[in-house]
Amino acid sequence: MPGLTHYLILAAALFALGMFGLLTRRNAVGVLMSIELMFNAVNINFVAFSRFLTPEALTGQIFAVFIITIAAAEAAVGLAIVMLIYRNFRGIEVDKINFMKW
Amino acid sequence: MSLILFYALAGLILLFALFVITSRNIFHSALSLVAVFFLVAGIYLMLNAEFLAAVQVLIYVGAITILILFAIMLTHRIYSKSVRQTNEQVVPAFVIVALFLVIGVISLQRTFGDARPAPNNIGSWTASINTSDLPPEVKNWSWEAVIADSTDHDYRAVGSFSIIEYDSDVKIHARSAPAIQSESGNIISANSGFSSINKIFMEGQTVYLKIWNDGVDYNAVSEAVWRIYPARRRNLDDSGWSLLKETTDPDQISVPLANSNTETIGRLLMSRFVLPFEVVSILLLAALIGAIVIARKDS
């Protein structure tokens, strides 16, 4: 039976992959997808802790539900921003969108 | 067996996640993101979180992926061969991520390396006693609980707790109670204490004792027999203290976790977490309205 560290290391690896994508992707949609990967990694952590440390309280699962909600809101707003940027710049490469850089 | 399943799921998750972040075609990335979400739902199932697995499939696979696919389709020609998909920061990003992973895994191993899996919790039994009901001269107490299943096997769990005089300066120590080998070889995890870890109680506090099984078929078991006796006098069959108040409430006896996961989450969302629930609902509403306002064409 896999132990707590199995799940935590899986989550850490998934989080690291998401972080790598977040740092290297030029495509704004790709950046958003990397953020979704990181949300999933955090959720795995919450559920694993809930299962292994407080098997009766289920608080971790409640927080995972909240995080899924936040992820949905983030995806909606983020993709709306991506659409707006695409209309104004004819492209969604995040390193080209530097009009707020001084 | 479940370890093989876990490794298969984890390997596939990491493989598809790697494909999500490296694929040149953003459409293929979105498709492997769907695979990652599905497999993470499998991980939730392994962790006894059926409700979350269902929510994961509904919201991530059903809604968020559709949103992403729509965004990809509406922003056409963003993944042609001529468009570079990575920026110039690949090497520093790789160094940062590798450092994060190494430090994270080392600290995880050090912190949680010896954490044991919690029992499957198919049945649990509790009893309580107020320390003021016990004779004050005895400070160290032992307790035992005996449950019998349909095959007439007795499973016994024993534990102990101590009572200290009330003193506001005293720190209550927290120790984890070990799993206790029962007579027939099946492990009954036994804990004493309200938070499942306290074993020292102040005078006047109520002691909650709790046992649960490890997933063996205890369906025929309806109640546990509790005894409490001074710690020095072990193995006394007849003179066990009988002040324990057993809980015979069916709600507190043996509700299979597999059936109650969704129900428990629903009850928690409507009772203890009702304010966060409302706040998140309003946030979601505001985010959706904001998304509409942002994405609307200016007239």
Tab-separated table of C-alpha atoms in Angstrom:
chain	number	residue	atom	x	y	z
A	1	MET	CA	0.000	0.000	0.000
A	2	PRO	CA	1.512	3.346	-1.004
A	3	GLY	CA	2.450	5.541	1.906
A	4	LEU	CA	2.016	9.239	2.479
A	5	THR	CA	5.422	10.089	1.027
A	6	HIS	CA	4.548	8.346	-2.242
A	7	TYR	CA	1.687	10.733	-2.801
A	8	LEU	CA	3.647	13.748	-1.591
A	9	ILE	CA	6.543	13.033	-3.939
A	10	LEU	CA	4.147	12.499	-6.837
A	11	ALA	CA	2.567	15.851	-6.021
A	12	ALA	CA	5.965	17.534	-5.727
A	13	ALA	CA	7.028	16.158	-9.120
A	14	LEU	CA	3.770	17.255	-10.734
A	15	PHE	CA	4.134	20.687	-9.145
A	16	ALA	CA	7.713	20.936	-10.418
A	17	LEU	CA	6.617	20.030	-13.952
A	18	GLY	CA	3.887	22.669	-13.774
A	19	MET	CA	6.396	25.213	-12.516
A	20	PHE	CA	8.778	24.408	-15.357
A	21	GLY	CA	5.996	24.886	-17.888
A	22	LEU	CA	4.954	28.121	-16.205
A	23	LEU	CA	8.492	29.487	-16.455
A	24	THR	CA	9.314	28.379	-20.000
A	25	ARG	CA	6.092	28.448	-22.013
A	26	ARG	CA	5.682	31.398	-24.370
A	27	ASN	CA	2.073	30.606	-25.112
A	28	ALA	CA	-0.335	32.161	-22.602
A	29	VAL	CA	-2.723	29.198	-22.877
A	30	GLY	CA	0.214	26.908	-22.155
A	31	VAL	CA	1.018	28.971	-19.071
A	32	LEU	CA	-2.566	28.572	-17.869
A	33	MET	CA	-2.401	24.822	-18.443
A	34	SER	CA	0.795	24.657	-16.386
A	35	ILE	CA	-1.006	26.474	-13.581
A	36	GLU	CA	-3.762	23.859	-13.738
A	37	LEU	CA	-1.111	21.161	-13.297
A	38	MET	CA	0.132	22.929	-10.184
A	39	PHE	CA	-3.414	23.183	-8.805
A	40	ASN	CA	-3.772	19.439	-9.270
A	41	ALA	CA	-0.520	18.796	-7.436
A	42	VAL	CA	-1.713	20.892	-4.489
A	43	ASN	CA	-5.015	19.021	-4.479
A	44	ILE	CA	-3.241	15.662	-4.347
A	45	ASN	CA	-1.330	16.936	-1.325
A	46	PHE	CA	-4.501	18.036	0.443
A	47	VAL	CA	-6.323	14.776	-0.183
A	48	ALA	CA	-3.293	12.692	0.818
A	49	PHE	CA	-2.898	14.583	4.084
A	50	SER	CA	-6.613	14.277	4.700
A	51	ARG	CA	-6.460	10.527	4.161
A	52	PHE	CA	-3.325	9.832	6.157
A	53	LEU	CA	-3.280	12.320	9.014
A	54	THR	CA	-6.956	13.098	9.713
A	55	PRO	CA	-8.884	10.201	8.178
A	56	GLU	CA	-12.139	11.214	9.814
A	57	ALA	CA	-12.207	14.993	9.522
A	58	LEU	CA	-12.146	15.263	5.702
A	59	THR	CA	-11.035	18.894	6.001
A	60	GLY	CA	-8.427	18.381	3.302
A	61	GLN	CA	-11.056	17.207	0.861
A	62	ILE	CA	-13.189	20.266	1.594
A	63	PHE	CA	-10.211	22.481	0.809
A	64	ALA	CA	-9.601	20.531	-2.384
A	65	VAL	CA	-13.187	21.300	-3.417
A	66	PHE	CA	-12.531	24.994	-2.787
A	67	ILE	CA	-9.307	24.846	-4.809
A	68	ILE	CA	-11.136	23.247	-7.723
A	69	THR	CA	-13.606	26.136	-7.563
A	70	ILE	CA	-10.790	28.662	-7.569
A	71	ALA	CA	-9.181	26.836	-10.494
A	72	ALA	CA	-12.407	27.098	-12.457
A	73	ALA	CA	-12.653	30.837	-11.752
A	74	GLU	CA	-8.985	31.295	-12.643
A	75	ALA	CA	-9.413	29.440	-15.924
A	76	ALA	CA	-12.461	31.515	-16.876
A	77	VAL	CA	-10.846	34.869	-16.107
A	78	GLY	CA	-7.448	33.862	-17.474
A	79	LEU	CA	-8.811	32.639	-20.779
A	80	ALA	CA	-10.965	35.765	-21.103
A	81	ILE	CA	-7.802	37.830	-20.671
A	82	VAL	CA	-6.070	35.639	-23.257
A	83	MET	CA	-8.880	36.329	-25.740
A	84	LEU	CA	-8.625	40.071	-25.103
A	85	ILE	CA	-4.860	40.021	-25.575
A	86	TYR	CA	-5.234	38.044	-28.774
A	87	ARG	CA	-7.666	40.605	-30.153
A	88	ASN	CA	-5.381	43.513	-29.321
A	89	PHE	CA	-1.960	42.052	-30.166
A	90	ARG	CA	-2.733	39.343	-32.765
A	91	GLY	CA	-0.726	36.895	-30.682
A	92	ILE	CA	-0.546	35.476	-27.177
A	93	GLU	CA	3.209	35.111	-26.649
A	94	VAL	CA	3.666	36.272	-23.089
A	95	ASP	CA	7.168	37.690	-23.706
A	96	LYS	CA	5.808	39.988	-26.409
A	97	ILE	CA	3.155	41.452	-24.141
A	98	ASN	CA	5.456	43.928	-22.457
A	99	PHE	CA	3.527	47.163	-22.715
A	100	MET	CA	3.331	47.342	-18.913
A	101	LYS	CA	7.106	47.024	-18.621
A	102	TRP	CA	8.821	50.283	-17.912
B	1	MET	CA	-1.143	-4.616	-5.740
B	2	SER	CA	-2.268	-1.104	-4.908
B	3	LEU	CA	1.383	-0.083	-4.993
B	4	ILE	CA	1.652	-1.266	-8.608
B	5	LEU	CA	-1.531	0.638	-9.423
B	6	PHE	CA	-0.137	3.715	-7.757
B	7	TYR	CA	3.133	3.533	-9.669
B	8	ALA	CA	1.266	3.026	-12.938
B	9	LEU	CA	-0.965	6.031	-12.249
B	10	ALA	CA	1.918	8.197	-11.062
B	11	GLY	CA	4.117	7.287	-14.018
B	12	LEU	CA	1.363	8.041	-16.507
B	13	ILE	CA	0.511	11.315	-14.738
B	14	LEU	CA	4.102	12.504	-14.895
B	15	LEU	CA	4.498	11.319	-18.498
B	16	PHE	CA	1.413	13.172	-19.685
B	17	ALA	CA	2.317	16.225	-17.593
B	18	LEU	CA	5.722	16.257	-19.280
B	19	PHE	CA	3.961	16.103	-22.620
B	20	VAL	CA	1.682	19.000	-21.568
B	21	ILE	CA	4.618	21.296	-20.910
B	22	THR	CA	6.886	20.232	-23.779
B	23	SER	CA	4.572	19.582	-26.699
B	24	ARG	CA	4.960	22.030	-29.570
B	25	ASN	CA	1.333	21.637	-30.557
B	26	ILE	CA	-0.761	23.355	-27.921
B	27	PHE	CA	-3.784	21.305	-28.966
B	28	HIS	CA	-1.955	18.070	-28.135
B	29	SER	CA	-0.953	19.648	-24.817
B	30	ALA	CA	-4.605	20.247	-23.980
B	31	LEU	CA	-5.487	16.648	-24.832
B	32	SER	CA	-2.774	15.250	-22.571
B	33	LEU	CA	-3.968	17.651	-19.886
B	34	VAL	CA	-7.289	15.784	-20.045
B	35	ALA	CA	-5.381	12.532	-19.480
B	36	VAL	CA	-3.599	14.048	-16.470
B	37	PHE	CA	-6.914	15.152	-14.954
B	38	PHE	CA	-8.434	11.698	-15.433
B	39	LEU	CA	-5.461	9.964	-13.858
B	40	VAL	CA	-5.460	12.370	-10.903
B	41	ALA	CA	-9.099	11.379	-10.395
B	42	GLY	CA	-7.794	7.807	-10.144
B	43	ILE	CA	-5.354	8.939	-7.456
B	44	TYR	CA	-8.294	10.460	-5.555
B	45	LEU	CA	-10.107	7.134	-5.770
B	46	MET	CA	-7.065	5.416	-4.273
B	47	LEU	CA	-7.228	7.925	-1.414
B	48	ASN	CA	-10.896	7.131	-0.639
B	49	ALA	CA	-12.071	10.481	-2.019
B	50	GLU	CA	-14.818	9.377	-4.376
B	51	PHE	CA	-16.640	12.685	-4.318
B	52	LEU	CA	-13.509	14.585	-5.303
B	53	ALA	CA	-12.827	12.118	-8.086
B	54	ALA	CA	-16.289	12.778	-9.489
B	55	VAL	CA	-15.867	16.549	-9.095
B	56	GLN	CA	-12.466	16.325	-10.765
B	57	VAL	CA	-13.936	14.617	-13.822
B	58	LEU	CA	-16.931	16.967	-13.942
B	59	ILE	CA	-15.139	20.278	-13.506
B	60	TYR	CA	-11.608	19.725	-14.771
B	61	VAL	CA	-12.254	17.270	-17.583
B	62	GLY	CA	-15.698	18.587	-18.396
B	63	ALA	CA	-15.495	22.330	-17.968
B	64	ILE	CA	-11.947	23.653	-17.738
B	65	THR	CA	-10.641	21.576	-20.630
B	66	ILE	CA	-13.509	22.736	-22.821
B	67	LEU	CA	-12.673	26.338	-21.912
B	68	ILE	CA	-9.018	25.777	-22.836
B	69	LEU	CA	-9.901	24.053	-26.113
B	70	PHE	CA	-12.219	26.926	-27.025
B	71	ALA	CA	-9.493	29.438	-26.255
B	72	ILE	CA	-7.069	27.487	-28.461
B	73	MET	CA	-9.565	27.303	-31.301
B	74	LEU	CA	-10.443	30.983	-31.103
B	75	THR	CA	-6.799	32.079	-31.114
B	76	HIS	CA	-5.885	30.315	-34.332
B	77	ARG	CA	-2.425	29.809	-35.751
B	78	ILE	CA	-0.760	30.136	-32.345
B	79	TYR	CA	0.978	26.778	-32.620
B	80	SER	CA	2.319	26.669	-36.158
B	81	LYS	CA	5.808	25.294	-36.683
B	82	SER	CA	7.271	28.751	-37.181
B	83	VAL	CA	6.201	29.967	-33.746
B	84	ARG	CA	8.711	29.244	-31.007
B	85	GLN	CA	7.011	27.682	-27.985
B	86	THR	CA	9.619	28.207	-25.291
B	87	ASN	CA	11.329	31.354	-24.108
B	88	GLU	CA	15.033	31.877	-23.406
B	89	GLN	CA	14.766	30.902	-19.734
B	90	VAL	CA	14.772	27.135	-20.140
B	91	VAL	CA	18.131	26.575	-18.428
B	92	PRO	CA	17.539	28.811	-15.380
B	93	ALA	CA	14.004	27.448	-15.069
B	94	PHE	CA	15.348	23.903	-15.153
B	95	VAL	CA	17.879	24.711	-12.430
B	96	ILE	CA	15.211	26.317	-10.242
B	97	VAL	CA	12.777	23.442	-10.687
B	98	ALA	CA	15.465	20.817	-10.041
B	99	LEU	CA	16.503	22.634	-6.853
B	100	PHE	CA	12.873	22.847	-5.750
B	101	LEU	CA	12.351	19.156	-6.411
B	102	VAL	CA	15.513	18.018	-4.605
B	103	ILE	CA	14.920	20.185	-1.547
B	104	GLY	CA	11.225	19.338	-1.495
B	105	VAL	CA	11.708	15.579	-1.712
B	106	ILE	CA	14.427	15.586	0.948
B	107	SER	CA	12.353	17.617	3.380
B	108	LEU	CA	9.264	15.496	2.686
B	109	GLN	CA	11.191	12.324	3.412
B	110	ARG	CA	12.530	13.777	6.623
B	111	THR	CA	9.193	15.077	7.809
B	112	PHE	CA	6.752	12.387	6.741
B	113	GLY	CA	9.028	9.436	6.029
B	114	ASP	CA	7.684	7.431	8.959
B	115	ALA	CA	4.008	8.310	8.620
B	116	ARG	CA	1.898	5.196	8.687
B	117	PRO	CA	-1.245	4.827	6.627
B	118	ALA	CA	-4.363	5.474	8.642
B	119	PRO	CA	-6.727	2.563	9.088
B	120	ASN	CA	-9.448	2.149	6.532
B	121	ASN	CA	-11.969	3.058	9.159
B	122	ILE	CA	-14.827	0.825	8.233
B	123	GLY	CA	-16.044	0.685	11.799
B	124	SER	CA	-15.256	2.752	14.822
B	125	TRP	CA	-16.429	2.664	18.378
B	126	THR	CA	-16.162	5.304	21.029
B	127	ALA	CA	-16.702	5.572	24.742
B	128	SER	CA	-16.244	8.448	27.128
B	129	ILE	CA	-15.715	8.992	30.807
B	130	ASN	CA	-15.292	12.110	32.887
B	131	THR	CA	-12.137	12.069	34.940
B	132	SER	CA	-13.977	13.481	37.962
B	133	ASP	CA	-15.985	10.263	38.111
B	134	LEU	CA	-12.856	8.225	38.705
B	135	PRO	CA	-11.319	7.811	42.144
B	136	PRO	CA	-8.855	10.682	42.532
B	137	GLU	CA	-6.065	8.657	44.100
B	138	VAL	CA	-5.437	6.648	40.920
B	139	LYS	CA	-3.639	8.603	38.262
B	140	ASN	CA	-2.707	6.042	35.644
B	141	TRP	CA	-5.443	4.112	33.956
B	142	SER	CA	-5.581	1.339	31.427
B	143	TRP	CA	-8.470	0.577	29.220
B	144	GLU	CA	-9.420	-2.204	26.935
B	145	ALA	CA	-12.118	-2.714	24.382
B	146	VAL	CA	-13.279	-6.058	23.103
B	147	ILE	CA	-15.249	-6.491	19.946
B	148	ALA	CA	-16.519	-9.782	18.635
B	149	ASP	CA	-17.363	-10.540	15.036
B	150	SER	CA	-19.634	-13.159	13.567
B	151	THR	CA	-16.961	-15.835	13.624
B	152	ASP	CA	-16.671	-15.543	17.413
B	153	HIS	CA	-13.210	-14.092	17.251
B	154	ASP	CA	-12.497	-11.584	19.922
B	155	TYR	CA	-10.480	-8.567	18.925
B	156	ARG	CA	-8.983	-6.683	21.773
B	157	ALA	CA	-7.497	-3.188	21.831
B	158	VAL	CA	-5.793	-1.832	24.892
B	159	GLY	CA	-4.476	1.604	25.768
B	160	SER	CA	-3.681	3.818	28.658
B	161	PHE	CA	-4.008	7.391	29.789
B	162	SER	CA	-2.940	9.488	32.726
B	163	ILE	CA	-4.675	12.159	34.734
B	164	ILE	CA	-2.788	15.142	36.103
B	165	GLU	CA	-3.946	17.687	38.638
B	166	TYR	CA	-5.328	20.851	37.189
B	167	ASP	CA	-2.591	23.405	36.682
B	168	SER	CA	-2.881	26.141	34.152
B	169	ASP	CA	0.863	26.142	33.535
B	170	VAL	CA	1.016	22.518	32.579
B	171	LYS	CA	1.514	21.852	28.917
B	172	ILE	CA	-0.445	18.909	27.650
B	173	HIS	CA	1.865	16.549	25.896
B	174	ALA	CA	0.817	15.017	22.665
B	175	ARG	CA	2.025	11.604	21.777
B	176	SER	CA	0.814	9.333	19.084
B	177	ALA	CA	-0.551	6.066	20.294
B	178	PRO	CA	0.894	2.979	18.662
B	179	ALA	CA	-1.137	0.423	16.849
B	180	ILE	CA	-1.836	-2.509	19.062
B	181	GLN	CA	-1.642	-6.105	18.023
B	182	SER	CA	-4.826	-7.896	18.813
B	183	GLU	CA	-4.970	-11.477	19.963
B	184	SER	CA	-5.937	-12.982	16.646
B	185	GLY	CA	-3.239	-11.236	14.696
B	186	ASN	CA	-5.330	-8.523	13.132
B	187	ILE	CA	-4.246	-5.041	13.962
B	188	ILE	CA	-6.689	-2.843	15.742
B	189	SER	CA	-5.478	0.688	15.880
B	190	ALA	CA	-6.251	2.109	19.241
B	191	ASN	CA	-6.115	5.655	20.348
B	192	SER	CA	-7.265	7.332	23.467
B	193	GLY	CA	-8.097	10.952	23.592
B	194	PHE	CA	-10.362	13.439	21.934
B	195	SER	CA	-7.928	14.525	19.275
B	196	SER	CA	-6.667	10.967	18.946
B	197	ILE	CA	-3.243	11.942	20.179
B	198	ASN	CA	-3.573	13.221	23.743
B	199	LYS	CA	-2.913	10.683	26.394
B	200	ILE	CA	-2.702	12.990	29.406
B	201	PHE	CA	-5.799	14.635	30.753
B	202	MET	CA	-6.558	17.275	33.340
B	203	GLU	CA	-8.851	16.573	36.242
B	204	GLY	CA	-12.407	17.205	35.250
B	205	GLN	CA	-11.812	16.668	31.557
B	206	THR	CA	-13.756	14.106	29.655
B	207	VAL	CA	-11.734	11.274	28.183
B	208	TYR	CA	-12.880	9.982	24.842
B	209	LEU	CA	-11.685	6.546	23.921
B	210	LYS	CA	-11.845	5.368	20.408
B	211	ILE	CA	-10.956	2.272	18.479
B	212	TRP	CA	-11.333	1.458	14.839
B	213	ASN	CA	-10.599	-1.562	12.777
B	214	ASP	CA	-8.280	-1.918	9.828
B	215	GLY	CA	-10.781	-2.871	7.202
B	216	VAL	CA	-11.395	-6.500	8.099
B	217	ASP	CA	-15.046	-7.451	7.736
B	218	TYR	CA	-16.570	-6.338	10.978
B	219	ASN	CA	-20.027	-5.836	9.576
B	220	ALA	CA	-21.537	-8.262	12.001
B	221	VAL	CA	-20.046	-6.413	14.932
B	222	SER	CA	-22.486	-4.097	16.577
B	223	GLU	CA	-20.896	-2.997	19.782
B	224	ALA	CA	-17.710	-2.993	21.733
B	225	VAL	CA	-17.304	-3.894	25.374
B	226	TRP	CA	-15.231	-1.341	27.200
B	227	ARG	CA	-13.391	-1.722	30.460
B	228	ILE	CA	-11.220	0.658	32.361
B	229	TYR	CA	-9.074	-0.224	35.336
B	230	PRO	CA	-6.107	1.141	37.267
B	231	ALA	CA	-2.921	0.611	35.311
B	232	ARG	CA	-1.196	-1.638	37.860
B	233	ARG	CA	-3.999	-4.169	38.017
B	234	ARG	CA	-3.836	-5.874	34.684
B	235	ASN	CA	-5.859	-8.828	33.466
B	236	LEU	CA	-8.672	-8.502	35.928
B	237	ASP	CA	-11.666	-10.043	34.293
B	238	ASP	CA	-14.344	-9.191	36.786
B	239	SER	CA	-13.308	-6.058	38.556
B	240	GLY	CA	-13.071	-3.826	35.518
B	241	TRP	CA	-14.347	-0.331	36.108
B	242	SER	CA	-17.785	0.142	34.685
B	243	LEU	CA	-18.172	3.899	34.684
B	244	LEU	CA	-17.588	4.169	30.935
B	245	LYS	CA	-20.486	5.552	29.041
B	246	GLU	CA	-20.806	3.623	25.836
B	247	THR	CA	-22.170	5.292	22.783
B	248	THR	CA	-24.850	3.112	21.336
B	249	ASP	CA	-26.026	5.793	18.955
B	250	PRO	CA	-26.073	4.083	15.548
B	251	ASP	CA	-24.628	7.196	13.913
B	252	GLN	CA	-21.448	6.795	15.862
B	253	ILE	CA	-21.086	3.101	15.303
B	254	SER	CA	-19.633	1.711	12.155
B	255	VAL	CA	-20.639	3.769	9.168
B	256	PRO	CA	-18.723	2.540	6.125
B	257	LEU	CA	-16.561	5.355	4.874
B	258	ALA	CA	-17.168	4.395	1.257
B	259	ASN	CA	-20.823	5.333	1.591
B	260	SER	CA	-20.432	8.401	3.740
B	261	ASN	CA	-17.716	10.345	1.928
B	262	THR	CA	-20.056	12.476	-0.169
B	263	GLU	CA	-22.549	12.811	2.640
B	264	THR	CA	-19.872	13.883	5.102
B	265	ILE	CA	-18.510	16.496	2.716
B	266	GLY	CA	-22.031	17.808	2.132
B	267	ARG	CA	-22.695	18.055	5.837
B	268	LEU	CA	-19.368	19.808	6.455
B	269	LEU	CA	-19.969	22.295	3.627
B	270	MET	CA	-23.352	23.170	5.081
B	271	SER	CA	-22.270	23.355	8.711
B	272	ARG	CA	-18.676	24.081	9.598
B	273	PHE	CA	-17.572	25.509	6.257
B	274	VAL	CA	-20.735	27.349	5.309
B	275	LEU	CA	-19.065	30.784	5.341
B	276	PRO	CA	-16.094	29.758	3.129
B	277	PHE	CA	-18.616	28.010	0.885
B	278	GLU	CA	-20.642	31.207	0.458
B	279	VAL	CA	-17.522	33.309	-0.094
B	280	VAL	CA	-16.253	30.932	-2.760
B	281	SER	CA	-19.667	30.922	-4.425
B	282	ILE	CA	-19.689	34.718	-4.628
B	283	LEU	CA	-16.100	34.689	-5.883
B	284	LEU	CA	-17.027	32.257	-8.638
B	285	LEU	CA	-20.001	34.391	-9.632
B	286	ALA	CA	-17.841	37.528	-9.687
B	287	ALA	CA	-15.177	35.728	-11.732
B	288	LEU	CA	-17.699	34.575	-14.313
B	289	ILE	CA	-19.217	38.060	-14.656
B	290	GLY	CA	-15.697	39.471	-14.874
B	291	ALA	CA	-14.780	36.989	-17.592
B	292	ILE	CA	-17.816	38.024	-19.620
B	293	VAL	CA	-17.020	41.714	-19.186
B	294	ILE	CA	-13.365	41.227	-20.173
B	295	ALA	CA	-14.015	39.079	-23.216
B	296	ARG	CA	-16.843	41.257	-24.627
B	297	LYS	CA	-16.069	43.248	-27.732
B	298	ASP	CA	-16.151	47.003	-27.288
B	299	SER	CA	-19.039	48.509	-29.145
